[in-house]
Amino acid sequence: MDLADHIDHTNLKATATMDDIQKLCDEAKTQGFYAVCVNGCHVSLAKKALENSKVKLAAVIGFPLGAMSTKTKVFEAKDCVLNGADEIDMVINIGWLKSKMYEAVGNEIQAIKLAIGDKILKVILETCYLTDAEKEKACSLSVEAGANFVKTSTGFGSGGATFEDVILMKRVVGNKAKIKASGGIKDKETALKYIELGVSRIGTSSGPTLLK
């Protein structure tokens, strides 16, 4: 098992400079990470930096709160794909989910998936804010809407990935969607444990440390 091939090497900081994004992409190429994950404004730069490499490019949308209008998220997703993103990591509308506006939540995910076509869509649940029942519902809605992945966290909430959440998510999605664990994964042992639990992708800013 190649750990590097499971890693989305990530820098989503507000303070990330052009040099930081270039460094992120260089590290991803050197270490053989699966993808880099960046904010929308950095997609063009990252695309250029990753030229002639196998590293995929993921962009976050509706980040980190998920509370933008659906139209805004759809536009953002299309824009990122237009600029070279291979994958979209969207934040679910947490307030709608908690208001039991399930149709609206599902329709939004579906609209974004439709907008990006055959590109990979990961739905960030931000599990730290949800009850177990809400996590289950979010997973079901994501699968029904055609998402390729469900993802634990943004890394900007009050908590990150947990083994318990991944077990719950795996139970709901089965083989109908993949799972990405992110938020607070800083050592190799933890990363390997997540993979053992059925995670296909690890989102982390500590990629090079994980491989040591």
PDB file of C-alpha atoms in Angstrom:
ATOM      1  CA  MET A   1       0.000   0.000   0.000  1.00  0.00           C
ATOM      2  CA  ASP A   2       1.419   3.336  -1.078  1.00  0.00           C
ATOM      3  CA  LEU A   3       0.472   6.006   1.475  1.00  0.00           C
ATOM      4  CA  ALA A   4       1.495   8.848  -0.863  1.00  0.00           C
ATOM      5  CA  ASP A   5      -1.141   7.712  -3.356  1.00  0.00           C
ATOM      6  CA  HIS A   6      -3.866   8.376  -0.753  1.00  0.00           C
ATOM      7  CA  ILE A   7      -2.810  11.938   0.107  1.00  0.00           C
ATOM      8  CA  ASP A   8      -4.408  15.202  -0.973  1.00  0.00           C
ATOM      9  CA  HIS A   9      -1.575  17.604  -0.072  1.00  0.00           C
ATOM     10  CA  THR A  10      -3.389  20.679   1.185  1.00  0.00           C
ATOM     11  CA  ASN A  11      -2.894  24.391   1.812  1.00  0.00           C
ATOM     12  CA  LEU A  12      -6.135  26.297   2.363  1.00  0.00           C
ATOM     13  CA  LYS A  13      -4.799  29.007   4.659  1.00  0.00           C
ATOM     14  CA  ALA A  14      -5.964  32.575   4.109  1.00  0.00           C
ATOM     15  CA  THR A  15      -2.295  33.586   4.290  1.00  0.00           C
ATOM     16  CA  ALA A  16      -1.057  31.150   1.604  1.00  0.00           C
ATOM     17  CA  THR A  17       1.220  33.055  -0.785  1.00  0.00           C
ATOM     18  CA  MET A  18       2.049  32.243  -4.405  1.00  0.00           C
ATOM     19  CA  ASP A  19       5.353  30.806  -3.163  1.00  0.00           C
ATOM     20  CA  ASP A  20       3.493  28.598  -0.665  1.00  0.00           C
ATOM     21  CA  ILE A  21       1.288  27.158  -3.424  1.00  0.00           C
ATOM     22  CA  GLN A  22       4.297  26.590  -5.679  1.00  0.00           C
ATOM     23  CA  LYS A  23       6.036  24.771  -2.789  1.00  0.00           C
ATOM     24  CA  LEU A  24       2.906  22.670  -2.172  1.00  0.00           C
ATOM     25  CA  CYS A  25       2.861  21.565  -5.821  1.00  0.00           C
ATOM     26  CA  ASP A  26       6.606  20.885  -5.901  1.00  0.00           C
ATOM     27  CA  GLU A  27       6.328  18.712  -2.777  1.00  0.00           C
ATOM     28  CA  ALA A  28       3.372  16.827  -4.267  1.00  0.00           C
ATOM     29  CA  LYS A  29       5.361  16.053  -7.412  1.00  0.00           C
ATOM     30  CA  THR A  30       8.478  15.028  -5.479  1.00  0.00           C
ATOM     31  CA  GLN A  31       6.609  12.830  -2.989  1.00  0.00           C
ATOM     32  CA  GLY A  32       4.140  11.391  -5.498  1.00  0.00           C
ATOM     33  CA  PHE A  33       0.986  12.553  -3.710  1.00  0.00           C
ATOM     34  CA  TYR A  34      -2.346  11.823  -5.379  1.00  0.00           C
ATOM     35  CA  ALA A  35      -3.486  15.461  -5.479  1.00  0.00           C
ATOM     36  CA  VAL A  36      -3.017  18.955  -4.152  1.00  0.00           C
ATOM     37  CA  CYS A  37      -5.982  20.825  -2.666  1.00  0.00           C
ATOM     38  CA  VAL A  38      -6.145  24.628  -2.890  1.00  0.00           C
ATOM     39  CA  ASN A  39      -8.543  27.566  -2.729  1.00  0.00           C
ATOM     40  CA  GLY A  40     -10.140  28.708  -5.990  1.00  0.00           C
ATOM     41  CA  CYS A  41      -7.890  31.729  -6.557  1.00  0.00           C
ATOM     42  CA  HIS A  42      -4.850  29.431  -6.692  1.00  0.00           C
ATOM     43  CA  VAL A  43      -6.202  26.916  -9.231  1.00  0.00           C
ATOM     44  CA  SER A  44      -4.561  28.497 -12.296  1.00  0.00           C
ATOM     45  CA  LEU A  45      -1.184  28.758 -10.560  1.00  0.00           C
ATOM     46  CA  ALA A  46      -1.363  25.196  -9.253  1.00  0.00           C
ATOM     47  CA  LYS A  47      -2.392  23.874 -12.670  1.00  0.00           C
ATOM     48  CA  LYS A  48       0.686  25.453 -14.217  1.00  0.00           C
ATOM     49  CA  ALA A  49       2.925  24.215 -11.394  1.00  0.00           C
ATOM     50  CA  LEU A  50       1.655  20.645 -11.838  1.00  0.00           C
ATOM     51  CA  GLU A  51       2.112  20.551 -15.620  1.00  0.00           C
ATOM     52  CA  ASN A  52       3.478  17.253 -16.959  1.00  0.00           C
ATOM     53  CA  SER A  53       2.938  15.486 -13.636  1.00  0.00           C
ATOM     54  CA  LYS A  54       0.422  12.846 -12.552  1.00  0.00           C
ATOM     55  CA  VAL A  55      -0.683  14.905  -9.545  1.00  0.00           C
ATOM     56  CA  LYS A  56      -4.399  15.807  -9.637  1.00  0.00           C
ATOM     57  CA  LEU A  57      -5.710  19.244  -8.711  1.00  0.00           C
ATOM     58  CA  ALA A  58      -8.572  19.641  -6.223  1.00  0.00           C
ATOM     59  CA  ALA A  59     -10.272  22.951  -5.404  1.00  0.00           C
ATOM     60  CA  VAL A  60     -12.561  23.788  -2.487  1.00  0.00           C
ATOM     61  CA  ILE A  61     -15.850  25.599  -2.989  1.00  0.00           C
ATOM     62  CA  GLY A  62     -18.316  27.126  -0.537  1.00  0.00           C
ATOM     63  CA  PHE A  63     -15.373  27.009   1.819  1.00  0.00           C
ATOM     64  CA  PRO A  64     -15.249  26.776   4.798  1.00  0.00           C
ATOM     65  CA  LEU A  65     -18.811  27.530   5.963  1.00  0.00           C
ATOM     66  CA  GLY A  66     -20.936  26.057   3.174  1.00  0.00           C
ATOM     67  CA  ALA A  67     -23.439  28.868   3.631  1.00  0.00           C
ATOM     68  CA  MET A  68     -23.273  30.555   0.210  1.00  0.00           C
ATOM     69  CA  SER A  69     -26.174  30.410  -2.247  1.00  0.00           C
ATOM     70  CA  THR A  70     -26.387  27.366  -4.505  1.00  0.00           C
ATOM     71  CA  LYS A  71     -25.925  29.591  -7.573  1.00  0.00           C
ATOM     72  CA  THR A  72     -22.695  30.959  -6.094  1.00  0.00           C
ATOM     73  CA  LYS A  73     -21.356  27.470  -5.356  1.00  0.00           C
ATOM     74  CA  VAL A  74     -22.253  26.240  -8.846  1.00  0.00           C
ATOM     75  CA  PHE A  75     -20.514  29.229 -10.434  1.00  0.00           C
ATOM     76  CA  GLU A  76     -17.455  28.714  -8.235  1.00  0.00           C
ATOM     77  CA  ALA A  77     -17.284  25.009  -9.130  1.00  0.00           C
ATOM     78  CA  LYS A  78     -17.563  25.711 -12.861  1.00  0.00           C
ATOM     79  CA  ASP A  79     -14.914  28.420 -12.619  1.00  0.00           C
ATOM     80  CA  CYS A  80     -12.475  26.100 -10.831  1.00  0.00           C
ATOM     81  CA  VAL A  81     -12.983  23.359 -13.435  1.00  0.00           C
ATOM     82  CA  LEU A  82     -12.541  25.902 -16.230  1.00  0.00           C
ATOM     83  CA  ASN A  83      -9.207  26.917 -14.665  1.00  0.00           C
ATOM     84  CA  GLY A  84      -8.004  23.316 -14.500  1.00  0.00           C
ATOM     85  CA  ALA A  85      -9.381  21.628 -11.378  1.00  0.00           C
ATOM     86  CA  ASP A  86      -9.826  17.843 -11.665  1.00  0.00           C
ATOM     87  CA  GLU A  87     -11.754  17.535  -8.415  1.00  0.00           C
ATOM     88  CA  ILE A  88     -14.121  19.706  -6.375  1.00  0.00           C
ATOM     89  CA  ASP A  89     -14.380  19.561  -2.573  1.00  0.00           C
ATOM     90  CA  MET A  90     -17.637  21.339  -1.653  1.00  0.00           C
ATOM     91  CA  VAL A  91     -18.937  22.173   1.805  1.00  0.00           C
ATOM     92  CA  ILE A  92     -22.501  21.009   2.428  1.00  0.00           C
ATOM     93  CA  ASN A  93     -25.055  23.612   3.570  1.00  0.00           C
ATOM     94  CA  ILE A  94     -24.888  22.758   7.279  1.00  0.00           C
ATOM     95  CA  GLY A  95     -27.681  25.154   8.311  1.00  0.00           C
ATOM     96  CA  TRP A  96     -30.065  23.656   5.741  1.00  0.00           C
ATOM     97  CA  LEU A  97     -29.191  20.150   6.910  1.00  0.00           C
ATOM     98  CA  LYS A  98     -29.881  21.086  10.535  1.00  0.00           C
ATOM     99  CA  SER A  99     -33.170  22.716   9.437  1.00  0.00           C
ATOM    100  CA  LYS A 100     -34.140  19.375   7.848  1.00  0.00           C
ATOM    101  CA  MET A 101     -34.237  21.048   4.401  1.00  0.00           C
ATOM    102  CA  TYR A 102     -33.081  17.775   2.893  1.00  0.00           C
ATOM    103  CA  GLU A 103     -34.406  18.401  -0.597  1.00  0.00           C
ATOM    104  CA  ALA A 104     -32.497  21.699  -0.812  1.00  0.00           C
ATOM    105  CA  VAL A 105     -29.286  20.059   0.437  1.00  0.00           C
ATOM    106  CA  GLY A 106     -29.594  17.203  -2.061  1.00  0.00           C
ATOM    107  CA  ASN A 107     -30.513  19.482  -4.938  1.00  0.00           C
ATOM    108  CA  GLU A 108     -27.474  21.655  -4.283  1.00  0.00           C
ATOM    109  CA  ILE A 109     -25.074  18.699  -4.344  1.00  0.00           C
ATOM    110  CA  GLN A 110     -26.762  17.423  -7.511  1.00  0.00           C
ATOM    111  CA  ALA A 111     -26.520  20.851  -9.185  1.00  0.00           C
ATOM    112  CA  ILE A 112     -22.795  21.060  -8.486  1.00  0.00           C
ATOM    113  CA  LYS A 113     -22.192  17.505  -9.713  1.00  0.00           C
ATOM    114  CA  LEU A 114     -24.135  18.329 -12.879  1.00  0.00           C
ATOM    115  CA  ALA A 115     -22.101  21.516 -13.376  1.00  0.00           C
ATOM    116  CA  ILE A 116     -18.726  19.716 -13.170  1.00  0.00           C
ATOM    117  CA  GLY A 117     -19.680  16.682 -15.269  1.00  0.00           C
ATOM    118  CA  ASP A 118     -17.193  13.820 -15.017  1.00  0.00           C
ATOM    119  CA  LYS A 119     -14.942  15.612 -12.518  1.00  0.00           C
ATOM    120  CA  ILE A 120     -14.754  14.127  -9.016  1.00  0.00           C
ATOM    121  CA  LEU A 121     -17.069  15.662  -6.385  1.00  0.00           C
ATOM    122  CA  LYS A 122     -16.299  15.351  -2.684  1.00  0.00           C
ATOM    123  CA  VAL A 123     -18.923  16.546  -0.205  1.00  0.00           C
ATOM    124  CA  ILE A 124     -17.526  17.943   3.059  1.00  0.00           C
ATOM    125  CA  LEU A 125     -19.952  17.200   5.907  1.00  0.00           C
ATOM    126  CA  GLU A 126     -18.115  19.132   8.682  1.00  0.00           C
ATOM    127  CA  THR A 127     -18.912  16.314  11.103  1.00  0.00           C
ATOM    128  CA  CYS A 128     -17.915  18.302  14.228  1.00  0.00           C
ATOM    129  CA  TYR A 129     -21.186  20.263  13.930  1.00  0.00           C
ATOM    130  CA  LEU A 130     -23.492  17.303  13.268  1.00  0.00           C
ATOM    131  CA  THR A 131     -25.320  14.685  15.309  1.00  0.00           C
ATOM    132  CA  ASP A 132     -24.859  11.058  14.256  1.00  0.00           C
ATOM    133  CA  ALA A 133     -28.320  11.120  12.659  1.00  0.00           C
ATOM    134  CA  GLU A 134     -27.357  14.252  10.687  1.00  0.00           C
ATOM    135  CA  LYS A 135     -24.096  12.646   9.555  1.00  0.00           C
ATOM    136  CA  GLU A 136     -26.015   9.612   8.318  1.00  0.00           C
ATOM    137  CA  LYS A 137     -28.538  11.799   6.490  1.00  0.00           C
ATOM    138  CA  ALA A 138     -25.756  13.893   4.907  1.00  0.00           C
ATOM    139  CA  CYS A 139     -24.059  10.719   3.647  1.00  0.00           C
ATOM    140  CA  SER A 140     -27.319   9.382   2.175  1.00  0.00           C
ATOM    141  CA  LEU A 141     -28.113  12.704   0.477  1.00  0.00           C
ATOM    142  CA  SER A 142     -24.592  12.887  -0.987  1.00  0.00           C
ATOM    143  CA  VAL A 143     -24.816   9.388  -2.464  1.00  0.00           C
ATOM    144  CA  GLU A 144     -28.318  10.013  -3.854  1.00  0.00           C
ATOM    145  CA  ALA A 145     -27.106  13.254  -5.475  1.00  0.00           C
ATOM    146  CA  GLY A 146     -24.261  11.474  -7.286  1.00  0.00           C
ATOM    147  CA  ALA A 147     -21.260  12.595  -5.214  1.00  0.00           C
ATOM    148  CA  ASN A 148     -18.104  10.517  -5.615  1.00  0.00           C
ATOM    149  CA  PHE A 149     -16.855  11.042  -2.054  1.00  0.00           C
ATOM    150  CA  VAL A 150     -18.055  12.068   1.372  1.00  0.00           C
ATOM    151  CA  LYS A 151     -15.437  13.938   3.395  1.00  0.00           C
ATOM    152  CA  THR A 152     -15.263  14.482   7.147  1.00  0.00           C
ATOM    153  CA  SER A 153     -14.094  18.048   7.660  1.00  0.00           C
ATOM    154  CA  THR A 154     -12.748  21.348   6.382  1.00  0.00           C
ATOM    155  CA  GLY A 155     -10.020  21.543   9.023  1.00  0.00           C
ATOM    156  CA  PHE A 156     -11.450  24.954   9.920  1.00  0.00           C
ATOM    157  CA  GLY A 157     -14.304  23.789  12.185  1.00  0.00           C
ATOM    158  CA  SER A 158     -14.201  23.009  15.900  1.00  0.00           C
ATOM    159  CA  GLY A 159     -12.925  19.485  15.209  1.00  0.00           C
ATOM    160  CA  GLY A 160     -11.492  17.286  12.463  1.00  0.00           C
ATOM    161  CA  ALA A 161     -11.693  13.668  11.394  1.00  0.00           C
ATOM    162  CA  THR A 162     -12.363  10.916  13.938  1.00  0.00           C
ATOM    163  CA  PHE A 163     -12.247   7.137  13.567  1.00  0.00           C
ATOM    164  CA  GLU A 164     -15.837   6.942  14.857  1.00  0.00           C
ATOM    165  CA  ASP A 165     -17.114   9.279  12.142  1.00  0.00           C
ATOM    166  CA  VAL A 166     -15.346   7.352   9.401  1.00  0.00           C
ATOM    167  CA  ILE A 167     -16.843   4.067  10.672  1.00  0.00           C
ATOM    168  CA  LEU A 168     -20.311   5.678  10.622  1.00  0.00           C
ATOM    169  CA  MET A 169     -19.784   7.133   7.145  1.00  0.00           C
ATOM    170  CA  LYS A 170     -18.528   3.812   5.783  1.00  0.00           C
ATOM    171  CA  ARG A 171     -21.558   2.038   7.228  1.00  0.00           C
ATOM    172  CA  VAL A 172     -23.913   4.410   5.371  1.00  0.00           C
ATOM    173  CA  VAL A 173     -22.154   4.799   2.012  1.00  0.00           C
ATOM    174  CA  GLY A 174     -20.767   1.261   1.701  1.00  0.00           C
ATOM    175  CA  ASN A 175     -19.308   0.993  -1.799  1.00  0.00           C
ATOM    176  CA  LYS A 176     -21.606   3.662  -3.261  1.00  0.00           C
ATOM    177  CA  ALA A 177     -19.128   6.482  -2.515  1.00  0.00           C
ATOM    178  CA  LYS A 178     -15.553   6.800  -1.305  1.00  0.00           C
ATOM    179  CA  ILE A 179     -14.449   8.496   1.904  1.00  0.00           C
ATOM    180  CA  LYS A 180     -11.929  11.273   2.494  1.00  0.00           C
ATOM    181  CA  ALA A 181     -10.712  11.913   6.036  1.00  0.00           C
ATOM    182  CA  SER A 182      -9.337  15.365   6.737  1.00  0.00           C
ATOM    183  CA  GLY A 183      -8.711  17.691   9.653  1.00  0.00           C
ATOM    184  CA  GLY A 184      -5.980  17.083  12.217  1.00  0.00           C
ATOM    185  CA  ILE A 185      -4.260  14.095  10.570  1.00  0.00           C
ATOM    186  CA  LYS A 186      -0.625  14.752  11.353  1.00  0.00           C
ATOM    187  CA  ASP A 187       1.125  11.383  11.738  1.00  0.00           C
ATOM    188  CA  LYS A 188       1.610   8.222   9.710  1.00  0.00           C
ATOM    189  CA  GLU A 189       0.004   5.825  12.213  1.00  0.00           C
ATOM    190  CA  THR A 190      -3.244   7.807  12.227  1.00  0.00           C
ATOM    191  CA  ALA A 191      -3.293   8.032   8.426  1.00  0.00           C
ATOM    192  CA  LEU A 192      -2.763   4.270   8.060  1.00  0.00           C
ATOM    193  CA  LYS A 193      -5.519   3.548  10.579  1.00  0.00           C
ATOM    194  CA  TYR A 194      -7.955   5.636   8.498  1.00  0.00           C
ATOM    195  CA  ILE A 195      -7.012   3.721   5.356  1.00  0.00           C
ATOM    196  CA  GLU A 196      -7.541   0.463   7.262  1.00  0.00           C
ATOM    197  CA  LEU A 197     -11.065   1.701   8.111  1.00  0.00           C
ATOM    198  CA  GLY A 198     -11.846   2.165   4.421  1.00  0.00           C
ATOM    199  CA  VAL A 199     -10.705   5.714   3.650  1.00  0.00           C
ATOM    200  CA  SER A 200      -9.538   6.277   0.051  1.00  0.00           C
ATOM    201  CA  ARG A 201      -8.094   9.750   0.535  1.00  0.00           C
ATOM    202  CA  ILE A 202      -6.385  11.668   3.355  1.00  0.00           C
ATOM    203  CA  GLY A 203      -6.537  15.457   3.329  1.00  0.00           C
ATOM    204  CA  THR A 204      -3.573  16.910   5.187  1.00  0.00           C
ATOM    205  CA  SER A 205      -1.117  19.767   5.210  1.00  0.00           C
ATOM    206  CA  SER A 206       1.419  17.409   6.831  1.00  0.00           C
ATOM    207  CA  GLY A 207       1.979  15.133   3.816  1.00  0.00           C
ATOM    208  CA  PRO A 208       5.792  15.147   3.825  1.00  0.00           C
ATOM    209  CA  THR A 209       5.830  14.456   7.598  1.00  0.00           C
ATOM    210  CA  LEU A 210       3.448  11.515   7.134  1.00  0.00           C
ATOM    211  CA  LEU A 211       5.862   9.850   4.726  1.00  0.00           C
ATOM    212  CA  LYS A 212       8.909  10.132   6.977  1.00  0.00           C
TER     213      LYS A 212
END
